[in-house]
PDB file of C-alpha atoms in Angstrom:
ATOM      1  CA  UNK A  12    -198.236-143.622  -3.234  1.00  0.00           C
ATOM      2  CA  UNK A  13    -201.313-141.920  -3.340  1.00  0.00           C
ATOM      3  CA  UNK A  14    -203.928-143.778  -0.220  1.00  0.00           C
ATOM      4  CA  UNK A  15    -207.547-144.957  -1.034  1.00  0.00           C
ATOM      5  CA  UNK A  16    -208.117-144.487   2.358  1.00  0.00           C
ATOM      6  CA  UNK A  17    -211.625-141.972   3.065  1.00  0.00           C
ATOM      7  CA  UNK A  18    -212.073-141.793  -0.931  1.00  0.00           C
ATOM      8  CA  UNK A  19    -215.807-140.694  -1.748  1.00  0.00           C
ATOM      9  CA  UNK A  20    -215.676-144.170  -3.817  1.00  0.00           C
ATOM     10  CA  UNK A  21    -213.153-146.982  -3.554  1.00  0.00           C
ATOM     11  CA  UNK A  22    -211.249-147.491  -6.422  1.00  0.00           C
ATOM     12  CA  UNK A  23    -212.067-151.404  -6.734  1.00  0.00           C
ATOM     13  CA  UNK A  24    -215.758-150.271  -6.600  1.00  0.00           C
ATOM     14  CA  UNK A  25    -215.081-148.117  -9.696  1.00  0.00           C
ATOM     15  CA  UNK A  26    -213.221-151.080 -11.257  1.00  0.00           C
ATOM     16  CA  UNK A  27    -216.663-152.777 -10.885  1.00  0.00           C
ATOM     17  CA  UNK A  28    -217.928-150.046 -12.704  1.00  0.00           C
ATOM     18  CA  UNK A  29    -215.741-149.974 -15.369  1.00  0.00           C
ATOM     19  CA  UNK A  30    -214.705-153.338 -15.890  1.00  0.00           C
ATOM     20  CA  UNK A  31    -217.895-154.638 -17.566  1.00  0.00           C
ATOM     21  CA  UNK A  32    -217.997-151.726 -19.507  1.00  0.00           C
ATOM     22  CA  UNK A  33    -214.922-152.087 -20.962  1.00  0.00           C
ATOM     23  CA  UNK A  34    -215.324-156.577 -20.935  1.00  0.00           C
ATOM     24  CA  UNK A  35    -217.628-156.645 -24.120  1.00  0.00           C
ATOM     25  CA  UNK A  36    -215.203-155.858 -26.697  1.00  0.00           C
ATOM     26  CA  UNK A  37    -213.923-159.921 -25.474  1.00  0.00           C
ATOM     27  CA  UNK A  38    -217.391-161.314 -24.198  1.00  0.00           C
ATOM     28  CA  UNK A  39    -219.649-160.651 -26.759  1.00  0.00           C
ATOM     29  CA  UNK A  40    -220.976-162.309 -29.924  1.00  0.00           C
ATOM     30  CA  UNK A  41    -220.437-159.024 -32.108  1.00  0.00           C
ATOM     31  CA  UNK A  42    -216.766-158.933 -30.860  1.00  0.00           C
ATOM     32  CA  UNK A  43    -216.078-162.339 -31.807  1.00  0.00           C
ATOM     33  CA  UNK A  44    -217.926-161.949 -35.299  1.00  0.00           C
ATOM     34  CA  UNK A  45    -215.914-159.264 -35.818  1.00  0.00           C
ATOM     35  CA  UNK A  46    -212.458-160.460 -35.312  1.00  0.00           C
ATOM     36  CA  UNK A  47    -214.029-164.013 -37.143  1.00  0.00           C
ATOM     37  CA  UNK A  48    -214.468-161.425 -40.057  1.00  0.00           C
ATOM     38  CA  UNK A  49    -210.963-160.106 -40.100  1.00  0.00           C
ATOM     39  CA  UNK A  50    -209.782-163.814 -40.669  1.00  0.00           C
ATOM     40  CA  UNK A  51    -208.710-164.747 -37.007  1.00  0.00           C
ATOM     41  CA  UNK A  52    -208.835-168.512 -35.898  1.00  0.00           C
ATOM     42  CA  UNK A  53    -211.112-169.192 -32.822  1.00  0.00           C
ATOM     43  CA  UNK A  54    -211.784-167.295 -30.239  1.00  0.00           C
ATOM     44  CA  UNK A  55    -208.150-166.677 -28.630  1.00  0.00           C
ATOM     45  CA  UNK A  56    -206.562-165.064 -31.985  1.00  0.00           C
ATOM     46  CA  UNK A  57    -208.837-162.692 -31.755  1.00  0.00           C
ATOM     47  CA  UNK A  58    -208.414-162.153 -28.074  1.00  0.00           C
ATOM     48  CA  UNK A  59    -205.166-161.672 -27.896  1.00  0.00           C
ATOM     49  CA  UNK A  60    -205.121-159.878 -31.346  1.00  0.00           C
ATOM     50  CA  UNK A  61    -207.722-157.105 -30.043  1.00  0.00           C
ATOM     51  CA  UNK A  62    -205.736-156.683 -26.672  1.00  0.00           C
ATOM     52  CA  UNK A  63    -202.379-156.541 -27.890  1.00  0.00           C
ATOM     53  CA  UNK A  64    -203.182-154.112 -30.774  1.00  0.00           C
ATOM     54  CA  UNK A  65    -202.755-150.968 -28.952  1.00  0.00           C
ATOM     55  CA  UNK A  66    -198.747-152.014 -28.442  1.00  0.00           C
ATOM     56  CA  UNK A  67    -198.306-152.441 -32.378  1.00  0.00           C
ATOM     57  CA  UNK A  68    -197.062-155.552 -34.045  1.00  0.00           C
ATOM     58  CA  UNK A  69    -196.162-157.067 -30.392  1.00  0.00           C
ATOM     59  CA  UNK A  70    -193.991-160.017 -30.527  1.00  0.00           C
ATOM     60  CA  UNK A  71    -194.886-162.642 -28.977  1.00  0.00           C
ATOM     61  CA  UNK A  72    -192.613-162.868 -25.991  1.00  0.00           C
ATOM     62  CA  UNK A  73    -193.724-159.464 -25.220  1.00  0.00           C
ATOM     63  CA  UNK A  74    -197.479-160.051 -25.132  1.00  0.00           C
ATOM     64  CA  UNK A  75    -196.659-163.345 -22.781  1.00  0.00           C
ATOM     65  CA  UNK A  76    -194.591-160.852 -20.334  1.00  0.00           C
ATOM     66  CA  UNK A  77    -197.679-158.717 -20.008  1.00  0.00           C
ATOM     67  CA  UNK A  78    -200.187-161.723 -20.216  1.00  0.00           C
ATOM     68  CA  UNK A  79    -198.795-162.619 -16.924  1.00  0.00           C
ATOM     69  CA  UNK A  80    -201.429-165.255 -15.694  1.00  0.00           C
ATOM     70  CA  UNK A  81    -201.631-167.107 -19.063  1.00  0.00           C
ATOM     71  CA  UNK A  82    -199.717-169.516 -20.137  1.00  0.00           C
ATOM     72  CA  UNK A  83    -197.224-168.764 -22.998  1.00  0.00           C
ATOM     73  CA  UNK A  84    -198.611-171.960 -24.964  1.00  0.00           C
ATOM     74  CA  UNK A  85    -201.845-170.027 -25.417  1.00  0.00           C
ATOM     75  CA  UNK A  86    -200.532-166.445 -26.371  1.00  0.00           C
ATOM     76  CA  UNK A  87    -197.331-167.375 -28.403  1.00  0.00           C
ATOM     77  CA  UNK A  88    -200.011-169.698 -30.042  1.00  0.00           C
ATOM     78  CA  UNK A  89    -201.834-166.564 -31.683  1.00  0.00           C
ATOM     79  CA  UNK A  90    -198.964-164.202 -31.602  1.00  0.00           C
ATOM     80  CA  UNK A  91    -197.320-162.960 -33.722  1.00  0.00           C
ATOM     81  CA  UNK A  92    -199.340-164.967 -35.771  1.00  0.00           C
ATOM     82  CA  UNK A  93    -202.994-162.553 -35.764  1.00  0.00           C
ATOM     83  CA  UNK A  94    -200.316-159.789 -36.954  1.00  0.00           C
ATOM     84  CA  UNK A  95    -200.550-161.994 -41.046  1.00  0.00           C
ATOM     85  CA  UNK A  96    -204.274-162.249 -40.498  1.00  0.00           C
ATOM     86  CA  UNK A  97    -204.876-158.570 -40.153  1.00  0.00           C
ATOM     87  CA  UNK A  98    -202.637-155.021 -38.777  1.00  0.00           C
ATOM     88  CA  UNK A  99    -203.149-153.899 -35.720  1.00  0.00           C
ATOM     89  CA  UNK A 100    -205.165-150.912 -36.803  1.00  0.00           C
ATOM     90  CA  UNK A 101    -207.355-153.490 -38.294  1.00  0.00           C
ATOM     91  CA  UNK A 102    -207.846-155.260 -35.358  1.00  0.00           C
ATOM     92  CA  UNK A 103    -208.040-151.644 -33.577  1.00  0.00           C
ATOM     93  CA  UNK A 104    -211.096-150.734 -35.925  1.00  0.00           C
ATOM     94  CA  UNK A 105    -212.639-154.326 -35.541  1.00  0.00           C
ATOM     95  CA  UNK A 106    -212.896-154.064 -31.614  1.00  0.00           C
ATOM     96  CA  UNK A 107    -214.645-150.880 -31.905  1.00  0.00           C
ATOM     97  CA  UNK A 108    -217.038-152.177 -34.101  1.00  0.00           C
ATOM     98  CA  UNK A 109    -217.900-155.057 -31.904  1.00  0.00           C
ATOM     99  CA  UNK A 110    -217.895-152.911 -28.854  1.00  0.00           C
ATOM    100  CA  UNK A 111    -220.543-150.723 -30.968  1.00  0.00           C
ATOM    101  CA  UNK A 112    -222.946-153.283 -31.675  1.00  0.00           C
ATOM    102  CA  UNK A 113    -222.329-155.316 -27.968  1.00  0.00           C
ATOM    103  CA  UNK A 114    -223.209-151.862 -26.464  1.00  0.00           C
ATOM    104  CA  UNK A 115    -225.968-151.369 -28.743  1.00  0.00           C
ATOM    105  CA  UNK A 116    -227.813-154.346 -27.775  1.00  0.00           C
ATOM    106  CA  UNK A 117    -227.368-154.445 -24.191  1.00  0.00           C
ATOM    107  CA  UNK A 118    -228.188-151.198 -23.598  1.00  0.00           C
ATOM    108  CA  UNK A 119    -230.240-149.935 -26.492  1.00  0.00           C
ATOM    109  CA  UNK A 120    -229.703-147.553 -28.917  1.00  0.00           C
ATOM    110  CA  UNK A 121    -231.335-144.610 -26.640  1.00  0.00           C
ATOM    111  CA  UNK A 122    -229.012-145.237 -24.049  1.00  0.00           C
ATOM    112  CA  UNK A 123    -226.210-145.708 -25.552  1.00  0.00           C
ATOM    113  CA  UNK A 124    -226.863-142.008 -27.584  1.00  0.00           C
ATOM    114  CA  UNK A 125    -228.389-140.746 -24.069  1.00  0.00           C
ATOM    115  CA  UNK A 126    -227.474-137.966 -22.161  1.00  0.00           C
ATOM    116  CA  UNK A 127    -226.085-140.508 -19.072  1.00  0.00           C
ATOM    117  CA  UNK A 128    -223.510-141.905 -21.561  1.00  0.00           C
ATOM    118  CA  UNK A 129    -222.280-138.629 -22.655  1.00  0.00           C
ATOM    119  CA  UNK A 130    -222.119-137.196 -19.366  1.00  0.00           C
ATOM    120  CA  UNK A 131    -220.131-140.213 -18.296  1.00  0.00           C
ATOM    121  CA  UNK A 132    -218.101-139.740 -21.477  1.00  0.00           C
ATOM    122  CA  UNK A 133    -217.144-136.124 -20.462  1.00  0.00           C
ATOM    123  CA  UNK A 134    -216.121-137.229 -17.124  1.00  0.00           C
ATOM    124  CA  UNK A 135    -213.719-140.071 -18.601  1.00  0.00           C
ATOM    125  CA  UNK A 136    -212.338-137.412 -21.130  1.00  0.00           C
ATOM    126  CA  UNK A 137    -211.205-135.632 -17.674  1.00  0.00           C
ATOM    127  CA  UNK A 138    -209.706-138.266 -15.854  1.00  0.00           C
ATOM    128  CA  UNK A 139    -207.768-139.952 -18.926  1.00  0.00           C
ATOM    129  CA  UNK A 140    -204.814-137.456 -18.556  1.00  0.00           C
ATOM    130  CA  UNK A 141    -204.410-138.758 -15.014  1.00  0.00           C
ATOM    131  CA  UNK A 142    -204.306-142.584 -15.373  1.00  0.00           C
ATOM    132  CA  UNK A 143    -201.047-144.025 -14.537  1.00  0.00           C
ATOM    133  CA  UNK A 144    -198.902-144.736 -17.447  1.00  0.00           C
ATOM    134  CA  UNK A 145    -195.494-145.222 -16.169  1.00  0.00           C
ATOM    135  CA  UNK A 146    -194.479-148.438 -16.191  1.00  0.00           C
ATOM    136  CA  UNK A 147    -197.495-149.681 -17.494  1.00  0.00           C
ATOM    137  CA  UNK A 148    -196.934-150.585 -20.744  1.00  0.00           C
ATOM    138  CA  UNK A 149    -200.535-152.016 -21.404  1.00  0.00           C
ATOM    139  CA  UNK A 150    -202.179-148.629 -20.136  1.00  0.00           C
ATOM    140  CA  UNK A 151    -199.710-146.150 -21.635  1.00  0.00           C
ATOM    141  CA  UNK A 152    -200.121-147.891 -25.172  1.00  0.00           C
ATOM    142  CA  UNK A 153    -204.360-147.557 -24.720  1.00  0.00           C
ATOM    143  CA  UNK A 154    -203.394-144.028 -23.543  1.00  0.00           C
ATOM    144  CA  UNK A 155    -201.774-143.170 -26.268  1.00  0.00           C
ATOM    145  CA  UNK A 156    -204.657-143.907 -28.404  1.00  0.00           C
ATOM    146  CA  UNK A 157    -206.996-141.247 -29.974  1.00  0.00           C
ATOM    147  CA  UNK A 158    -210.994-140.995 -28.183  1.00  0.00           C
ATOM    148  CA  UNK A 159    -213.689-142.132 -30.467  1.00  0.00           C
ATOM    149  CA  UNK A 160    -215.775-139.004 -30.975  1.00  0.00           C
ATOM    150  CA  UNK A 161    -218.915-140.890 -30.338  1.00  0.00           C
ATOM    151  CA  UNK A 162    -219.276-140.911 -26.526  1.00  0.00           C
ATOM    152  CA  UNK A 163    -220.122-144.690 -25.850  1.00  0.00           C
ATOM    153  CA  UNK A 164    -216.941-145.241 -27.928  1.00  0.00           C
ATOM    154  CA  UNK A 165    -215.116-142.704 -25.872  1.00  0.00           C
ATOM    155  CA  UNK A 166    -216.311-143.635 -22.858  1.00  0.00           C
ATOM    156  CA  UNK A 167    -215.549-147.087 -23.630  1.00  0.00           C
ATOM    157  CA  UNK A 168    -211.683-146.471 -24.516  1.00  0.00           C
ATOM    158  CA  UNK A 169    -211.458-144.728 -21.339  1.00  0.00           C
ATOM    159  CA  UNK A 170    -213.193-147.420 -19.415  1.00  0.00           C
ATOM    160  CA  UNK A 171    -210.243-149.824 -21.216  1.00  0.00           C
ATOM    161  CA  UNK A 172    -207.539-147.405 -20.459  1.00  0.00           C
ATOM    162  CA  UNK A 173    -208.379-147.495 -17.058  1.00  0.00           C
ATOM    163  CA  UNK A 174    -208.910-151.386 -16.653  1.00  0.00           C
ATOM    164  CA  UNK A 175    -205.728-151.626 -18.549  1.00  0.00           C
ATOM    165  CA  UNK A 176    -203.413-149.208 -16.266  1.00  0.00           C
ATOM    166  CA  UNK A 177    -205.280-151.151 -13.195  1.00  0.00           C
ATOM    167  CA  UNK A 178    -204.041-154.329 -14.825  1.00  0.00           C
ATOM    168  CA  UNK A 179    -200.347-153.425 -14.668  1.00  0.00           C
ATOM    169  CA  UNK A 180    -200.280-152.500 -11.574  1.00  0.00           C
ATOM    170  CA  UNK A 181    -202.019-155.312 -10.442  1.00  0.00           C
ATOM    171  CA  UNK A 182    -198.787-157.150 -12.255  1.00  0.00           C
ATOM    172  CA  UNK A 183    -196.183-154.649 -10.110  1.00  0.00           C
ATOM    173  CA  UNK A 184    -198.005-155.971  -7.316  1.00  0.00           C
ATOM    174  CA  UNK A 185    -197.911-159.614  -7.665  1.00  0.00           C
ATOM    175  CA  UNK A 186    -194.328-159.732  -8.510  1.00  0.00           C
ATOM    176  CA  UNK A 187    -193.538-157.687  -5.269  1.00  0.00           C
ATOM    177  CA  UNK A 188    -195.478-160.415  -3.971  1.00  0.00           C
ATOM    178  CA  UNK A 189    -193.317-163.227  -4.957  1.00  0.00           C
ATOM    179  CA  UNK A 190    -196.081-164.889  -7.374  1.00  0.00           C
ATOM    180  CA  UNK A 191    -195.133-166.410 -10.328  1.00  0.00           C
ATOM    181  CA  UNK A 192    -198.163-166.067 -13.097  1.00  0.00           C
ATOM    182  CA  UNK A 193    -199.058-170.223 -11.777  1.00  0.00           C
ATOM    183  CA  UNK A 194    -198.698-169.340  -8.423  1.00  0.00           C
ATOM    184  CA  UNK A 195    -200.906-166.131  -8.753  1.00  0.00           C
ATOM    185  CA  UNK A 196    -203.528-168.303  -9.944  1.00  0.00           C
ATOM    186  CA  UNK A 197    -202.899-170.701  -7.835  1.00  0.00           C
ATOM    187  CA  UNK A 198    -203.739-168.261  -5.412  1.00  0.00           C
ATOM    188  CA  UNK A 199    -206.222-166.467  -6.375  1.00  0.00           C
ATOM    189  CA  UNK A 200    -208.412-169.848  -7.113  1.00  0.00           C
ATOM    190  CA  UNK A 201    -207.969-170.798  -3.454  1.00  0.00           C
ATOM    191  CA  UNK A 202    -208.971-166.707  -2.180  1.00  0.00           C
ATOM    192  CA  UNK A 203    -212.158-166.975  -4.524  1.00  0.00           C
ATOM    193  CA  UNK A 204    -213.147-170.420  -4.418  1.00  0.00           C
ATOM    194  CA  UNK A 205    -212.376-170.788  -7.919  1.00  0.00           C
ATOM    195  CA  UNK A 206    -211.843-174.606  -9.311  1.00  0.00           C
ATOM    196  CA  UNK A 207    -208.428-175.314 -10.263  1.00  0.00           C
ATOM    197  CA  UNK A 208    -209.909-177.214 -13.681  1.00  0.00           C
ATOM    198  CA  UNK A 209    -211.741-173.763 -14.434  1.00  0.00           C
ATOM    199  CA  UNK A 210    -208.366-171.648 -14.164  1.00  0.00           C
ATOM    200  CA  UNK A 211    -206.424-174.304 -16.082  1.00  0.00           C
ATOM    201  CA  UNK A 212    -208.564-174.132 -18.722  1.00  0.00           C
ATOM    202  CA  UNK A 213    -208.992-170.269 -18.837  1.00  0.00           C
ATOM    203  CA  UNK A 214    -205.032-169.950 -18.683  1.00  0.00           C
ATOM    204  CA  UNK A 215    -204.325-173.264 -20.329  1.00  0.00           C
ATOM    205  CA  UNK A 216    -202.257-173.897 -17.759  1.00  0.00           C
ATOM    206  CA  UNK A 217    -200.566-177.845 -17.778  1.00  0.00           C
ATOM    207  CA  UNK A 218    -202.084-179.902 -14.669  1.00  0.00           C
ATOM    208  CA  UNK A 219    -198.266-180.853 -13.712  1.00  0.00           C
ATOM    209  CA  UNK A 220    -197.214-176.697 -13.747  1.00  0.00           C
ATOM    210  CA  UNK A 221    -200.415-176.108 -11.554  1.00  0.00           C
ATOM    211  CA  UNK A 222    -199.195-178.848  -9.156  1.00  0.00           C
ATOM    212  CA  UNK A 223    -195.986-177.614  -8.629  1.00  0.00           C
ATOM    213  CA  UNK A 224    -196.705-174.151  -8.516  1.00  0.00           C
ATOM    214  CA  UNK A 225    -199.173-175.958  -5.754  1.00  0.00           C
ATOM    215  CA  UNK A 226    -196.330-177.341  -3.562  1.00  0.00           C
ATOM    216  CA  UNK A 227    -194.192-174.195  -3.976  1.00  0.00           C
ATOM    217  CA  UNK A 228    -197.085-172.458  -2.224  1.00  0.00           C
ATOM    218  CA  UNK A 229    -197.353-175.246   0.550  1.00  0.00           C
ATOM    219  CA  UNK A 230    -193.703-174.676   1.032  1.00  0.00           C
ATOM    220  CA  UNK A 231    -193.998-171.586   1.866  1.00  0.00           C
ATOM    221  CA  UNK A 232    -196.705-171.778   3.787  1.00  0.00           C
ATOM    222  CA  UNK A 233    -198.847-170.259   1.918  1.00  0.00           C
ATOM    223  CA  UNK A 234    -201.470-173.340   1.380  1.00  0.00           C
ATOM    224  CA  UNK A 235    -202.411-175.595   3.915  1.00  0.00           C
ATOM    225  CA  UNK A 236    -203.665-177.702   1.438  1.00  0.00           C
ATOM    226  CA  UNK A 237    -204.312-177.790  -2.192  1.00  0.00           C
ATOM    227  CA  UNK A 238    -207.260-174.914  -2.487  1.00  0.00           C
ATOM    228  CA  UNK A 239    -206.822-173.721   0.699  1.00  0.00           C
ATOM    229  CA  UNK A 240    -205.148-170.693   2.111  1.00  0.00           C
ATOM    230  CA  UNK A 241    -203.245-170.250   5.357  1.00  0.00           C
ATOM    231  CA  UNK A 242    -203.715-167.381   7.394  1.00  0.00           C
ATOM    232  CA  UNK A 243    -200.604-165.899   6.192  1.00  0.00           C
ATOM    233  CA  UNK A 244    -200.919-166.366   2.807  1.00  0.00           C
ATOM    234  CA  UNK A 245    -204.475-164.748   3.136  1.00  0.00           C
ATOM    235  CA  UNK A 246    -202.765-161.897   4.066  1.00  0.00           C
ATOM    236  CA  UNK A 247    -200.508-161.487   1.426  1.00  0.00           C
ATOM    237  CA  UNK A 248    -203.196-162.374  -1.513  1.00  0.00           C
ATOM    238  CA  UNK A 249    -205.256-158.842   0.639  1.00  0.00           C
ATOM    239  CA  UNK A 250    -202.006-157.162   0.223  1.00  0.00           C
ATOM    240  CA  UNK A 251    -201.798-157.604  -3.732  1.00  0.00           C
ATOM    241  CA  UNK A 252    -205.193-156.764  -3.849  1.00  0.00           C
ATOM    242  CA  UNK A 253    -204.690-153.243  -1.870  1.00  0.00           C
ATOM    243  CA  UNK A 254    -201.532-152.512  -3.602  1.00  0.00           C
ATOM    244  CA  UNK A 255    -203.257-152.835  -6.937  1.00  0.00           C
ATOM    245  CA  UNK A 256    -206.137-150.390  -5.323  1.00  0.00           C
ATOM    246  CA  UNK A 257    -203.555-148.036  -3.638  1.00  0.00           C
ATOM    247  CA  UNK A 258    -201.898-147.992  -7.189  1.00  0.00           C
ATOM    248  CA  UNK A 259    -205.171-146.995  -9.338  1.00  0.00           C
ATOM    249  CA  UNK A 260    -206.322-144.511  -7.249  1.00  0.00           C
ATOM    250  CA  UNK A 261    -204.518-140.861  -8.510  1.00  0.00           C
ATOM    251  CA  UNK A 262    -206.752-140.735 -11.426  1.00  0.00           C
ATOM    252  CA  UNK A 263    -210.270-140.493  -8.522  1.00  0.00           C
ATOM    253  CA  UNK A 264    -207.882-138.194  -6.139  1.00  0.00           C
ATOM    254  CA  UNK A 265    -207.169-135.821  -9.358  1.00  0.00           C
ATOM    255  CA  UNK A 266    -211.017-135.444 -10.546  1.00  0.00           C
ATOM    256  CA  UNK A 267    -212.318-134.688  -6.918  1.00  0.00           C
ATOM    257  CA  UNK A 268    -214.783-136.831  -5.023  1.00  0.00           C
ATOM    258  CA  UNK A 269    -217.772-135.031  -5.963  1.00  0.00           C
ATOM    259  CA  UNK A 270    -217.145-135.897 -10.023  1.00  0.00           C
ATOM    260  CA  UNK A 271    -215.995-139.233  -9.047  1.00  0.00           C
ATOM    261  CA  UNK A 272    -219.053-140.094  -7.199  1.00  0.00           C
ATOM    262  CA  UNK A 273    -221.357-138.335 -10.331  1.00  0.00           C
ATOM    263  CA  UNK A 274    -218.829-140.886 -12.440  1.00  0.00           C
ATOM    264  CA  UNK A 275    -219.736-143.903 -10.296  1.00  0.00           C
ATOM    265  CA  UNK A 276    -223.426-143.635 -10.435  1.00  0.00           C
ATOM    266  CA  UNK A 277    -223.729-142.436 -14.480  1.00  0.00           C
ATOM    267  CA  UNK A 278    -221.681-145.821 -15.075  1.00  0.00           C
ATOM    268  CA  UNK A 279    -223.057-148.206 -12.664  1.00  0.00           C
ATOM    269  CA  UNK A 280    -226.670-148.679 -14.281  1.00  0.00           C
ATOM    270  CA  UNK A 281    -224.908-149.256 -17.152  1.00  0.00           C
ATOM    271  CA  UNK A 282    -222.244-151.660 -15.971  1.00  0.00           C
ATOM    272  CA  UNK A 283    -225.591-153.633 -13.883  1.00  0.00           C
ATOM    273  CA  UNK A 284    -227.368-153.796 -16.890  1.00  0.00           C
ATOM    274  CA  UNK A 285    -224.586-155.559 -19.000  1.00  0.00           C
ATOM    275  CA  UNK A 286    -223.471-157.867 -15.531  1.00  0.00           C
ATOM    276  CA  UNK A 287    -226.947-158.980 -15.650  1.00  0.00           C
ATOM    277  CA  UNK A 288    -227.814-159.444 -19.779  1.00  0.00           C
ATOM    278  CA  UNK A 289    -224.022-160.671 -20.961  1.00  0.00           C
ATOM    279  CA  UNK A 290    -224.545-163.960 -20.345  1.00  0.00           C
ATOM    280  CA  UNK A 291    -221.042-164.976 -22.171  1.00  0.00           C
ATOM    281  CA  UNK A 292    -219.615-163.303 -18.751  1.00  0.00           C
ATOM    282  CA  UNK A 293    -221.246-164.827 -16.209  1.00  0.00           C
ATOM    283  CA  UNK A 294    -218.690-167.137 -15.988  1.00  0.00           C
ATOM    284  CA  UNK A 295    -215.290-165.595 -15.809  1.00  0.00           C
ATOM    285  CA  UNK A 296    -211.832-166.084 -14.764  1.00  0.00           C
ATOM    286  CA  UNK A 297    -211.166-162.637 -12.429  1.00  0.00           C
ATOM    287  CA  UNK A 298    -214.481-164.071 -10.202  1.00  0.00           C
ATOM    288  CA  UNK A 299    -216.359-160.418 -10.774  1.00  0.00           C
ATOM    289  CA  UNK A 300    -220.114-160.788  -9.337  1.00  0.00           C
ATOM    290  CA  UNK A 301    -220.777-156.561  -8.735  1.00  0.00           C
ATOM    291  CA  UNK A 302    -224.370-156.830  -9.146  1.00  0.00           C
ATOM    292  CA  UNK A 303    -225.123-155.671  -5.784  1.00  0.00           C
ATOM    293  CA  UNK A 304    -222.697-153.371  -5.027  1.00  0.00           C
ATOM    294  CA  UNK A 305    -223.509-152.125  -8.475  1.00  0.00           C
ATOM    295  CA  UNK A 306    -227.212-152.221  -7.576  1.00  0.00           C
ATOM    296  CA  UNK A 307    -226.653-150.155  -4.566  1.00  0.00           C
ATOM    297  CA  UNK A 308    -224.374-147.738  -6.216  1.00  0.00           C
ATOM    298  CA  UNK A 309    -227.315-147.457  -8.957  1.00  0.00           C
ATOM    299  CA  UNK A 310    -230.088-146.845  -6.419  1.00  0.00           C
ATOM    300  CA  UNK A 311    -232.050-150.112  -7.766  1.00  0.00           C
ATOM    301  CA  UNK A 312    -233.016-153.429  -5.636  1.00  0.00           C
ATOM    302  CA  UNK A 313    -232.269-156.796  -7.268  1.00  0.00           C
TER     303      UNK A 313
END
């Protein structure tokens, strides 16, 4: 496995980078309008809809295998049913539409056609060949997708490709861990001081599945009471956490430090500005608050 360890740039810092980038086409008002437009039902059709394009007509016990933290109530909800709203190349075109005009007004038309953006493009053009695909059916099926030839677009797709292949092996890693998807959650609320009402909700998780995933965890030791981690289980919610790092990290080890670190600060401005205007995003379910690091990486003070 390739090792993180004396990289020019951590590979969860470049998920910081990355990940906000690549968030709008879900937390944005032009995303939404645009999947509203296509004929989707709320919010979550066109969610799930937008994500699960890339696979094809997915059914829907596919999409919940690879949804692993949400409950199958909420994604067997909306698929296969977004597939009679609109084809997934319809939903394909409609996310890059609303990742246009999201990008657009956060950043501004002159950065967004700026030389920064299309160096950063030409960068993520590189490393795409190296992201991890196998066994990561979420990343290989964004892989397999042809680059916008604008580079915000391009840039973006990359950004998703990335986040995607990340994703997956973030998946790998958790089941090596033991964690069912309530259990993860269960978790990871406790690690980030998350409220177990805020995860339900985001994963529509039932209160009585989130209490027994709960005593499972006390069981094994791995809660010393509801919300609360013991030492041990600490340790294995770091290890899923490095073994999803460890696992992204070929595609930074192929392109070199010195392009990886030019990649890092071309995207972080970008990725502070959005943190800081997308106010649909404040609040969200993977606990992502970069702005400093992102600051730091983008030579500005908060």
């Amino acid at each position: 496995m390739p090792t993180t360890r004396g990289a020019a740039v951590e590979p969860r810092t470049l998920w910081e980078c990355f990940e906000p980038y690549h968030a709008v086409t879900y937390f944005t008002p032009e995303a939404i309008a645009e999947t509203d437009a296509l004929g989707c039902k709320g919010r979550w059709m066109g969610y799930f809809g937008t994500r699960a394009a890339p696979l094809g007509a997915a059914p829907g016990w596919l999409a919940t295998s690879l949804f692993y933290t949400f409950h199958p109530s909420r994604v067997l909800r909306q698929l296969p049913a977004a597939w009679s709203v609109a084809e997934p190349a319809e939903f394909l075109a409609a996310r890059l539409r609303g990742v246009d005009g999201a990008l657009r007004r956060l950043l501004g038309d002159e950065v967004v056609e700026g030389p920064d953006v299309a160096e950063a493009a030409e960068l993520a053009r590189a490393v795409v060949e190296w992201i991890p695909t196998a066994g990561r059916p979420l990343g290989a099926a964004n892989a397999a997708l042809t680059l916008p030839e604008q580079p915000h677009l391009a840039l973006w797709q990359v950004a998703t490709t990335l986040r995607e292949s990340r994703g997956d092996g973030h998946v790998a890693a958790l089941v090596t861990a033991g964690l069912d998807p309530v259990e993860a959650l269960v978790a990871f609320a406790a690690d980030r001081g998350l409220t177990a009402g805020y995860l339900q909700a985001a994963r529509n998780v039932p209160e009585g599945e989130w209490a027994a995933a709960e005593n499972r965890l006390l069981e094994r030791d791995l809660l010393a009471a509801p919300g609360v981690l013991t030492e041990f289980g600490a340790e294995l919610r770091q290890s899923v956490e490095d073994l999803t790092d460890e696992a992204a990290a070929a595609p930074w080890l192929e392109l070199g430090d010195q392009a990886t670190t030019r990649f890092a600060t071309l995207l972080a401005p970008l990725a502070l500005r959005i943190t800081l205007t997308n106010d649909v995003m404040r609040p969200n379910p993977m606990a992502l608050a970069p702005e400093r690091r992102l600051a730091a990486l983008a030579g500005v003070e908060l």
